[in-house]
Coordinates of C-alpha atoms in Angstrom, one line a residue:
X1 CA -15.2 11.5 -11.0
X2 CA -17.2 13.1 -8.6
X3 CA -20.9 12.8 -8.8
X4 CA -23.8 15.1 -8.2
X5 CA -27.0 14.0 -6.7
X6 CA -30.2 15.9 -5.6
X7 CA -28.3 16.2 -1.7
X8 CA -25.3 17.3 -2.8
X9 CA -23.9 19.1 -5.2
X10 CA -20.5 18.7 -7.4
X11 CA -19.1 21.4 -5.1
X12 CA -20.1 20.3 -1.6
X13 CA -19.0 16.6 -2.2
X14 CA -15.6 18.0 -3.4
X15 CA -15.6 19.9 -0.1
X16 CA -16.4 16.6 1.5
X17 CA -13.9 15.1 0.2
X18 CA -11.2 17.7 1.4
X19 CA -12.3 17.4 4.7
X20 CA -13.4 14.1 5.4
X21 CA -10.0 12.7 7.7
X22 CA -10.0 9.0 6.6
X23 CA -10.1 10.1 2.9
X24 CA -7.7 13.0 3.7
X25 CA -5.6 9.8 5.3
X26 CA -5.5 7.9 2.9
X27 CA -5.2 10.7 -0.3
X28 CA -1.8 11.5 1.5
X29 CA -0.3 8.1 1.9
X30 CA -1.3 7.1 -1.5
X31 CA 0.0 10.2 -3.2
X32 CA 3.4 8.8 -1.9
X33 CA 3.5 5.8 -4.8
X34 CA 4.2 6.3 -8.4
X35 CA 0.7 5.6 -10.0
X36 CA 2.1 6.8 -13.4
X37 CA 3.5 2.8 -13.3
X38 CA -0.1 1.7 -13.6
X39 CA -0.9 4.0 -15.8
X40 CA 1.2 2.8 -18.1
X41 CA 0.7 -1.1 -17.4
X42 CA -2.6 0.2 -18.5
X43 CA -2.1 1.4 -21.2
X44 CA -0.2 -1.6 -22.4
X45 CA -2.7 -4.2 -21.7
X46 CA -5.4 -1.8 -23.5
X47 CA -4.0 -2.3 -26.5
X48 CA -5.0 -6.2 -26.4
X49 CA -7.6 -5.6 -24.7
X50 CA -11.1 -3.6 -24.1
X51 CA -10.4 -1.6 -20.7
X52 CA -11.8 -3.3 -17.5
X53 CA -14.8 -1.5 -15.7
X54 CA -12.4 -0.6 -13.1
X55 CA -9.2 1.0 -13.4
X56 CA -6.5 -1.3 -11.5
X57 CA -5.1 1.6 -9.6
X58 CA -8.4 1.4 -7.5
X59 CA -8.3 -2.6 -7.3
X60 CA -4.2 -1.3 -5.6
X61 CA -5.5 0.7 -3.3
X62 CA -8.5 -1.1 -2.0
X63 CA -6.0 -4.0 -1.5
X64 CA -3.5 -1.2 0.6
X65 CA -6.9 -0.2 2.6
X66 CA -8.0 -4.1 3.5
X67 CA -4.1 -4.5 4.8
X68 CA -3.8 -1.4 6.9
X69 CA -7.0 -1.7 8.1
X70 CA -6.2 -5.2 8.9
X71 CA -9.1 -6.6 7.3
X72 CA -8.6 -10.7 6.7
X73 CA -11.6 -10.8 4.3
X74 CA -12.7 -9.3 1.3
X75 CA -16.1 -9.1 2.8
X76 CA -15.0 -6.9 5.4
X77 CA -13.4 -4.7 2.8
X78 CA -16.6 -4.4 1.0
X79 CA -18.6 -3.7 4.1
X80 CA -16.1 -1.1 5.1
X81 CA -16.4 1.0 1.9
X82 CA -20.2 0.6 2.1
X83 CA -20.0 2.4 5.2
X84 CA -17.5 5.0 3.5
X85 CA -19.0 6.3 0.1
X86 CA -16.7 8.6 -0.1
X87 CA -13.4 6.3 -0.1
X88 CA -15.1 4.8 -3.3
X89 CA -15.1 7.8 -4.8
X90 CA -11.1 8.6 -3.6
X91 CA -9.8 5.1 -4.4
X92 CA -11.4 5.5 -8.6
X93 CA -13.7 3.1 -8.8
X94 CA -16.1 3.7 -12.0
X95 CA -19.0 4.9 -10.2
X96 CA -22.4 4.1 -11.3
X97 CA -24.4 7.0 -11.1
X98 CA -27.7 7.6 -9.2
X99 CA -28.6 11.1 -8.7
X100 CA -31.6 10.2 -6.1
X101 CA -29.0 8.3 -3.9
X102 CA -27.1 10.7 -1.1
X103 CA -23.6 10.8 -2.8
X104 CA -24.7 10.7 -6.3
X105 CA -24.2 6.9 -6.6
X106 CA -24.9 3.2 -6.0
X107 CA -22.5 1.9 -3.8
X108 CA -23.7 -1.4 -3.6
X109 CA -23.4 -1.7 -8.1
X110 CA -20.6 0.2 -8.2
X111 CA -18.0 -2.1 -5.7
X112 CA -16.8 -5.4 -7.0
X113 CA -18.6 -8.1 -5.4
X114 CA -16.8 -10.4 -2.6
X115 CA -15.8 -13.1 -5.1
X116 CA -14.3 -10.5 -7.9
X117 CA -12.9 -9.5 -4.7
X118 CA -10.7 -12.0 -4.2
X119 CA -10.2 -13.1 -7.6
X120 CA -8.6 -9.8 -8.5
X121 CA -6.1 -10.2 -5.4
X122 CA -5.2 -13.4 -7.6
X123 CA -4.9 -12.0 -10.8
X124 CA -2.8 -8.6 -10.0
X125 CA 0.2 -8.4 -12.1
X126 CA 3.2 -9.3 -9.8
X127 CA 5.5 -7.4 -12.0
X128 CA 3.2 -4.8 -11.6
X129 CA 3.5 -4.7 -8.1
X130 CA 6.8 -5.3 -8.1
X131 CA 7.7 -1.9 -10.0
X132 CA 5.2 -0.6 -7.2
X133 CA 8.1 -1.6 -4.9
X134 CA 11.0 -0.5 -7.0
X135 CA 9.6 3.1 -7.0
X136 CA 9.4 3.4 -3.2
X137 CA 13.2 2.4 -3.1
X138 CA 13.8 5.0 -5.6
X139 CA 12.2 7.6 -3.5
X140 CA 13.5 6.4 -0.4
X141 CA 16.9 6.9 -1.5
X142 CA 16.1 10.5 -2.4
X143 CA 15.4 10.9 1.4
X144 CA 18.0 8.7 2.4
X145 CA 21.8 9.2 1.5
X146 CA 23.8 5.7 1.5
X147 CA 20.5 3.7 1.5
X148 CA 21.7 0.1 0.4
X149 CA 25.6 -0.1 0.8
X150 CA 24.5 -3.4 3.5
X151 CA 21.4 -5.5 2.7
X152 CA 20.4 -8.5 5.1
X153 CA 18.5 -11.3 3.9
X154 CA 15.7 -13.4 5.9
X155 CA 13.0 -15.8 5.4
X156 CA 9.6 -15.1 7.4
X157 CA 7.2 -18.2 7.7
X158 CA 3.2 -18.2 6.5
X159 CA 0.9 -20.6 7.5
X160 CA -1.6 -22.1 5.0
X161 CA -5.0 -21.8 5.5
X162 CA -5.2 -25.5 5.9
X163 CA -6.8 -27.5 8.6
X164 CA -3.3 -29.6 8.5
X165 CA -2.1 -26.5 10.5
X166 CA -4.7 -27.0 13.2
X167 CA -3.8 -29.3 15.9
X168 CA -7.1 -29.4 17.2
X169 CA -8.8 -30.9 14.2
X170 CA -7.9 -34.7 13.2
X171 CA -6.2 -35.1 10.4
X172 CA -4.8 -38.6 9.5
X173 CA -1.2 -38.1 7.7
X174 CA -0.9 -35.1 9.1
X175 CA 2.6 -34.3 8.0
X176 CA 3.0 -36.2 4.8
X177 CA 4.9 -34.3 2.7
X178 CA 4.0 -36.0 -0.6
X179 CA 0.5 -35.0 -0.4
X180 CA -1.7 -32.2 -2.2
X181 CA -3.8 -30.0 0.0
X182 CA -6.9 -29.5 -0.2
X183 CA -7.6 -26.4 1.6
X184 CA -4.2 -24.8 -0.7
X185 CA -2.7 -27.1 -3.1
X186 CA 0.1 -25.0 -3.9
X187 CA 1.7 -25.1 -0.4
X188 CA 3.8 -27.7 1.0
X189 CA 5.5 -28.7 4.1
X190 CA 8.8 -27.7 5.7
X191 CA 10.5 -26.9 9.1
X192 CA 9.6 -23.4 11.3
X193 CA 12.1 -24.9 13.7
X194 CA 14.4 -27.7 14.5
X195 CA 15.9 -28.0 17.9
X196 CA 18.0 -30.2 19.8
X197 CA 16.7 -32.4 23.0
X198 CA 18.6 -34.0 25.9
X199 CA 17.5 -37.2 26.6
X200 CA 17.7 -38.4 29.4
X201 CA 20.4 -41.2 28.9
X202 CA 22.3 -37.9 28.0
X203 CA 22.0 -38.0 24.3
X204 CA 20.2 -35.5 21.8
X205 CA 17.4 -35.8 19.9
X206 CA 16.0 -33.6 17.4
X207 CA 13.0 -32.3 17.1
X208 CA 11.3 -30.1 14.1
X209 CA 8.4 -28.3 14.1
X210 CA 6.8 -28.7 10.8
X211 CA 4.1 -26.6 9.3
X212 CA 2.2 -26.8 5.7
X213 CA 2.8 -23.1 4.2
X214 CA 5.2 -20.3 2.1
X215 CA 8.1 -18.6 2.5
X216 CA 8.4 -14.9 2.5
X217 CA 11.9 -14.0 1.7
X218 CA 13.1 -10.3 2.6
X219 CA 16.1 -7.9 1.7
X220 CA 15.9 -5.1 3.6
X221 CA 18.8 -2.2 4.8
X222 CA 18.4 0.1 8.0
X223 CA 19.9 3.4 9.0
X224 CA 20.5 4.6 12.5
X225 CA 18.2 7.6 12.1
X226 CA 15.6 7.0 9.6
X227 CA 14.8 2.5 10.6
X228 CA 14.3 0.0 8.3
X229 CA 13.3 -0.7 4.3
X230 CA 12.4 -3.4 2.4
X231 CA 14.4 -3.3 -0.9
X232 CA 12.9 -6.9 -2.1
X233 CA 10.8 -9.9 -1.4
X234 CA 10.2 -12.7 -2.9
X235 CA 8.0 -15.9 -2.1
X236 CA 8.0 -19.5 -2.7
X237 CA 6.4 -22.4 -1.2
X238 CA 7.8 -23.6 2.5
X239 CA 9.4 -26.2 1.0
X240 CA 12.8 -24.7 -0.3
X241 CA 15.5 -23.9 1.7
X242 CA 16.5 -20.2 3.1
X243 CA 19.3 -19.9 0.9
X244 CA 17.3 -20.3 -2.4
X245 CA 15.6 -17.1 -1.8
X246 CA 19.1 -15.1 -2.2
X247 CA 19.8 -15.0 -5.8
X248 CA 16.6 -13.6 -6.6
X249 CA 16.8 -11.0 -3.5
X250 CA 19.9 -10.0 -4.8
X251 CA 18.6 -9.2 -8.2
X252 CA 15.5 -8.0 -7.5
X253 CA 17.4 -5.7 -4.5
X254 CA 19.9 -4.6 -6.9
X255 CA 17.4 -3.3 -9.6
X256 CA 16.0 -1.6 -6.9
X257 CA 18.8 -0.1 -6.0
X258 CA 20.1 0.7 -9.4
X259 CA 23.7 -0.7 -7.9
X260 CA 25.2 -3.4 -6.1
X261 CA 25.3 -3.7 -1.9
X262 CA 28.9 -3.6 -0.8
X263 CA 28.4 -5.9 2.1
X264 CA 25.7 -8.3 2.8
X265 CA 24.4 -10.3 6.0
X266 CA 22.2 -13.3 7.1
X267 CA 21.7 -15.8 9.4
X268 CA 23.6 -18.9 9.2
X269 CA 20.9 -20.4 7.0
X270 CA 22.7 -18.6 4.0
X271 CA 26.4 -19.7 4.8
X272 CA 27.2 -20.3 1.2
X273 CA 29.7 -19.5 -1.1
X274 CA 28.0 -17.7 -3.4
X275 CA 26.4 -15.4 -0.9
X276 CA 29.9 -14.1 -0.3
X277 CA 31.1 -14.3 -3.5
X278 CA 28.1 -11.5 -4.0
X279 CA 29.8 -9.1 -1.5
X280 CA 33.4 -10.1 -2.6
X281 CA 32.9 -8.9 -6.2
X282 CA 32.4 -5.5 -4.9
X283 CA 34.8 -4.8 -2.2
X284 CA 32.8 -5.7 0.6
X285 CA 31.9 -8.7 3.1
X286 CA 29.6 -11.4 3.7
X287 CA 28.7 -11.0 7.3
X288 CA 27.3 -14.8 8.4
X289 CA 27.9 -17.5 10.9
X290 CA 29.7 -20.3 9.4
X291 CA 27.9 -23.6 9.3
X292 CA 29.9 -26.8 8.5
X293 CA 26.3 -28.6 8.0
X294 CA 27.8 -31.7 10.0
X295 CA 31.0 -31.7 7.7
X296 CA 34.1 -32.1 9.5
X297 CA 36.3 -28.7 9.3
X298 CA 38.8 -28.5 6.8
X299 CA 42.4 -27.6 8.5
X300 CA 43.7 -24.6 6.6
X301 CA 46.5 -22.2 6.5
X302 CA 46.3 -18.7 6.9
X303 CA 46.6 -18.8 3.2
X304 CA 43.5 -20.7 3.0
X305 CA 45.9 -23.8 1.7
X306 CA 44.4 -27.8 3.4
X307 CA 47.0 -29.3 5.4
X308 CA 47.0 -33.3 5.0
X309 CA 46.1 -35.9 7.9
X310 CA 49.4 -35.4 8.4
X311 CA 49.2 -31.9 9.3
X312 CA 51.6 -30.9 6.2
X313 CA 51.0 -28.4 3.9
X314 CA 49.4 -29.6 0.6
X315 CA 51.0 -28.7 -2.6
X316 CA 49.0 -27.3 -5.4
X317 CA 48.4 -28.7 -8.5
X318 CA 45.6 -27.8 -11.3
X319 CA 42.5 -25.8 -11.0
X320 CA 39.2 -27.0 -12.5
X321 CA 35.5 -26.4 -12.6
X322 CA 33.1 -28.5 -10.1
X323 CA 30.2 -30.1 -10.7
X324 CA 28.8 -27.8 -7.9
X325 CA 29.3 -24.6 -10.0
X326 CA 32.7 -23.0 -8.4
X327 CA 36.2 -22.9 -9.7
X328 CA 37.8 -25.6 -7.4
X329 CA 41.8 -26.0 -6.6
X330 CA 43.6 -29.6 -6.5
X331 CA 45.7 -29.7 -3.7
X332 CA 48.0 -33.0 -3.4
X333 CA 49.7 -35.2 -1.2
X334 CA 53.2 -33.1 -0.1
X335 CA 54.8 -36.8 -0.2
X336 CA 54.4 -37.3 -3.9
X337 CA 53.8 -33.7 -5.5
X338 CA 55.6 -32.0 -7.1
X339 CA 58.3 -34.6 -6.3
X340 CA 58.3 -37.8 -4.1
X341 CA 60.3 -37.5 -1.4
X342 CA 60.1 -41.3 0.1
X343 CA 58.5 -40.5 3.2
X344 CA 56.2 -43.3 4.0
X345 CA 52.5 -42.9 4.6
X346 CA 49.7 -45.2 4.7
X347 CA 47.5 -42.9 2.5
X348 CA 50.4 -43.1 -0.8
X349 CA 48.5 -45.9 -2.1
X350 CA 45.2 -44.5 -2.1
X351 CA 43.4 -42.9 -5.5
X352 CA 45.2 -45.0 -7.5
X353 CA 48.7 -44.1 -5.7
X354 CA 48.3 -40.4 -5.9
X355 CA 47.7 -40.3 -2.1
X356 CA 45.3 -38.2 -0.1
X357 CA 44.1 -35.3 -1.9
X358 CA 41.7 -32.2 -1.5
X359 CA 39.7 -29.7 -4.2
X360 CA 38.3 -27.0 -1.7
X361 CA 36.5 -23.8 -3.3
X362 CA 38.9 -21.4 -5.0
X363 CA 36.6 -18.4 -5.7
X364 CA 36.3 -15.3 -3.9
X365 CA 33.3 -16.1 -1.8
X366 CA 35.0 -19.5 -1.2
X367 CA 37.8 -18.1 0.4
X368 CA 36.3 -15.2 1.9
X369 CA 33.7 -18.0 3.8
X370 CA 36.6 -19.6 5.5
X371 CA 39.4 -16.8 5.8
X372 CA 36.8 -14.3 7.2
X373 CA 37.7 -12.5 10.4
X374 CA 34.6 -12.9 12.5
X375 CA 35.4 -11.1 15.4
X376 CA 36.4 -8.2 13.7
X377 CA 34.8 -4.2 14.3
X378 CA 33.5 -4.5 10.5
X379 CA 32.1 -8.0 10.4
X380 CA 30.1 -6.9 14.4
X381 CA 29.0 -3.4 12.3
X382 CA 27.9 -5.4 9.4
X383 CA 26.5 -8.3 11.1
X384 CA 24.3 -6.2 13.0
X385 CA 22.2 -5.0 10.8
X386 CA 20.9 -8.1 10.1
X387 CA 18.4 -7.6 13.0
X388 CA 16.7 -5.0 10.6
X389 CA 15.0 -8.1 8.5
X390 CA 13.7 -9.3 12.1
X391 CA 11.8 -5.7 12.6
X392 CA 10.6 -5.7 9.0
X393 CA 9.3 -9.2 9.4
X394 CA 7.5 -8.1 12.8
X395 CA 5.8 -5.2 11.0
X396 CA 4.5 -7.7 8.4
X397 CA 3.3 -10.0 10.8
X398 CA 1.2 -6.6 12.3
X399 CA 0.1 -6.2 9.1
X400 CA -1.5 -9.7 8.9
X401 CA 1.2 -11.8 7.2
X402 CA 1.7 -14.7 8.9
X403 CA -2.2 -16.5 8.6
X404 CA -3.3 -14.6 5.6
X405 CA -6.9 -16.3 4.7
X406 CA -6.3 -16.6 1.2
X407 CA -5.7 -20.6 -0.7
X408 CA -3.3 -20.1 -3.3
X409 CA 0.4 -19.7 -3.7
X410 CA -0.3 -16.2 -6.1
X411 CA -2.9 -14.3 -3.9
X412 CA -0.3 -15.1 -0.8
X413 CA 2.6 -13.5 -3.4
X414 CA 0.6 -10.8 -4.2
X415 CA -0.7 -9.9 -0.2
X416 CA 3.0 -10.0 0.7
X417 CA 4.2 -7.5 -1.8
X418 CA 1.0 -5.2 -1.0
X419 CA 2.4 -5.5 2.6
X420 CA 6.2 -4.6 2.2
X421 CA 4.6 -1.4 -0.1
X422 CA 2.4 -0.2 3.0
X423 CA 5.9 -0.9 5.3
X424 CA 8.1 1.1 2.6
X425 CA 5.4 3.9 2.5
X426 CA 5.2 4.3 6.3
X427 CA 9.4 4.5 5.6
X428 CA 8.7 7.1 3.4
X429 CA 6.4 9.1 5.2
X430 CA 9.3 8.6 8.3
X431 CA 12.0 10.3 6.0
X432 CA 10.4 13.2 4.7
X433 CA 9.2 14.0 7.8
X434 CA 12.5 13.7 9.5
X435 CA 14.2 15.9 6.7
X436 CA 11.6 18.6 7.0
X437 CA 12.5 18.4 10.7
X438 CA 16.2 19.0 9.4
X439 CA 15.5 21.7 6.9
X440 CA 16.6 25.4 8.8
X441 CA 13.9 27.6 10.1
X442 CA 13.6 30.4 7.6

């Protein structure tokens, strides 16, 4: 809506409009997302409810504006579009009219106050914002041709806004994991980094660097020519392990992509077998450093068949499903299975005289972990791609990731999606510009 006032008319504001460059700025970048989506989330919800005073398209894109203009408050947000009347009137906020003011309208009745703010960062749908992200991977792979055939998976840290994070301040229990927070009861403690010591007697120790926070998981892809994409993200608290964030990377990245990555890669954090089995179900790899996790190695054939203490070949016997959720294969004692052949061995009489016996993985991803060829040309090509989660993550942490001053788990959800939309936008913006670049001079 543009409004008139006794300064300005309909038609010089539109002009002002057109020609202001921060509005012209931001009119570009946020004709590059699919606001058709909200439409129609709005639509929905108006059906069960009366309309809000302000559309949530304008809520989006005051949120994209506090991020890129790296604004940690809400009050600075408000302040900044005090200063900038017209961005109110760009980013669809119901105006309320006042023809004696200079641009038609209150500025100070019309914006949401500081709390609403915040409270509205809280209350954004995350689906919403999630189809917000789906439609910039759609329109990326328009630019892009191949965009997705390898995905990489990382976690990036957050710190809570918790004086438990500050070393400065006193805090008795400091690291207590069993305790609710304050500043941010929805985060909890976990390990930024655990390292090994010498002592001096020669030994190790090890010590962890703990932190009270969230986890912002990432699947992203990069091409030589036009960098790096996120294709999903998810978040939990700092709590749960890197690996727990692939299965719902993988989904959400494969929606995205309306097909499945051929090969994947991580760091060894996600050396498990279902993170291969992802890439072995369609012809591809699982490009990760293998982690025994402290387990002893398990001697193999080429074949992926255990040899015994012995050093013989096992024999096979049946196959059946483990508790941990793989197809597993019994292998036996070569001594007793599938005949005995008398050869002694002071393991025959162990598990009730069946001798020594092994059930290693028998899936894809199972084998694939252990048979993999990690020195190979396509696990190096594969495997180093990976560093394109470790670029996404430092552009996040430019955009104000890592310390966000918000106290719950969903505003910290919904920050970090906002973030990875401004990243795939810049993406965007990267493309097209490189394919004009392309296009022959006519």
């Amino acid at each position: 809506m543009i409004p008139v006032s006794c300064v300005f008319d309909q038609a010089i504001l539109t002009t002002l409009l057109d020609h202001d460059p921060v509005v012209q700025d931001y009119r570009q970048f946020f004709a590059l997302l699919d606001w058709s989506l909200v439409q129609q989330w709005e639509d929905q919800q108006s059906l069960h409810r009366r309309p809000p005073t302000h559309s949530e398209a304008a809520y989006i894109k005051a949120f994209l504006l506090r991020i890129r203009e790296g604004f940690m408050y809400s009050t600075q947000l408000r302040r900044f579009l005090l200063k900038h009347p017209l961005l109110i009137i760009e980013l669809g906020f119901h105006l309320e009219l006042d023809p004696s003011a200079p641009y038609g309208f209150d500025a100070h009745k019309t914006l949401p106050s500081r709390y609403w703010l915040g409270e509205k960062l809280r209350t954004l749908d995350p689906l919403l914002l999630q189809q917000l992200l789906e439609a910039t991977v759609h329109s990326l792979q328009a630019e892009i041709p191949g965009l997705g055939e390898t995905v990489a998976f990382d976690v990036k840290h957050i710190y809570a806004w918790v004086k438990e994070n500050n070393l400065r301040t006193y805090v008795t229990e400091r690291f207590d994991k069993h305790q609710v927070l304050s500043g941010d009861p929805d985060c909890k403690l976990g390990v930024k980094r655990s390292t090994n010591q010498e002592q001096p007697d020669g030994s190790t120790k090890e010590k962890k660097e703990l932190l009270w926070g969230y986890g912002s998981g990432v699947a992203a892809a990069t091409t030589p020519d036009y960098g790096d994409v996120v294709l999903a993200e998810y978040t939990q608290p700092f709590n749960e392990g890197d690996v727990t964030y692939f299965r719902p990377l993988y989904q959400r990245a494969a929606v995205a992509l309306q097909a499945f990555p051929t090969h994947v890669t991580a760091d060894a954090a996600f050396d498990a077998w279902y993170v291969y089995e992802a890439a072995a179900r369609h012809g591809g790899i699982g490009a990760i450093p293998k982690n025994g996790h402290g387990h002893p190695e398990m001697v193999r054939d080429p074949d992926a068949v255990p040899r015994c203490a012995k050093g013989l070949r096992m024999t096979p016997r049946f196959g059946f499903q483990h508790t941990n959720g793989y197809r597993a294969q019994r292998f036996g004692c070569p001594l007793l299975f599938p005949t005995p052949t008398g050869e002694a061995c002071e393991r025959l009489s162990s598990n009730h005289g069946q001798g020594c016996h092994k059930d290693p993985n028998w899936e894809a991803g199972g084998l694939m972990r252990v048979l993999l060829d990690r020195s190979s040309p396509l696990y190096k090509a594969v495997y180093t791609q990976r560093t394109s989660c470790e670029r996404i993550n430092s552009q996040a942490k430019e955009l104000g990731i890592e310390r966000p001053r918000l106290r719950n788990r969903r505003s910290i959800a919904n920050l970090n999606t906002l973030i990875y939309l401004i990243i795939n936008v810049r993406a965007l913006q990267r493309a097209i510009s490189i394919n004009r670049g392309l296009l022959p001079m006519i």
